[in-house]
Amino acid sequence: MTQETAAPAKRRLHPGLKFALEMGPLVLFFIVNQKFGIFQATAALMVAVLATLAVSYSITRHLPTMPMVTAIFVLVFGSLTFFLQDENFIKLKVTILYALFGSALLGALWFDKLLLPAVFESAFRLDDAGWRKLTWRWAFFFFFLALLNELVRRSVATDVWVNFKVFGILPLTLLFAFAQIPLMMRHEQKEEGGEEPDSHF
């Protein structure tokens, strides 16, 4: 009789590669905009986002939720921007995407569901109280970014908005993420037996 074999552990991206895949399209968007303008930059962003998803899937054999949703928004609003030659669509994408993320987090919480464990793919284990606090914080941070993007996109030129997207939103997000470390440490659940946590996807 053969024993049932355990399911193989799902492959994960190396943190350095994951960071490069997340930042690469944004950096390319900035560089192409500086040299050729917003419409060519938008086209480059769409291609880069598809390429990063392809690389991620080829390694892990699954597509994380947030990058996939982001890619869909980039493709939809990017296509509208490029084919209608109206940069307002790619700017508005940021507002709608962050508002959607915030609404999804709070909406799931309303139904007593936690989305962040799936978003972070079990990179850390927190108790339910920790996940709930973190959910509230990230939700309101996303709403803040949506509002901030609306204020900036309505009041500055496109090149200035691109700089804000790269050198404003990104540092703010990193600072906010680092600021959550004390909360996460307080609510961390230690692994029993030192086993690797399973991925939600």
GROMACS .gro file of C-alpha atoms in nm, residues 107-114:
model
    8
  107GLY     CA    1  -1.645   4.525   0.249
  108ALA     CA    2  -1.489   4.190   0.328
  109LEU     CA    3  -1.447   4.293   0.691
  110TRP     CA    4  -1.818   4.379   0.704
  111PHE     CA    5  -1.889   4.015   0.614
  112ASP     CA    6  -1.635   3.897   0.871
  113LYS     CA    7  -1.379   3.804   0.606
  114LEU     CA    8  -1.010   3.894   0.602
   0.00000   0.00000   0.00000
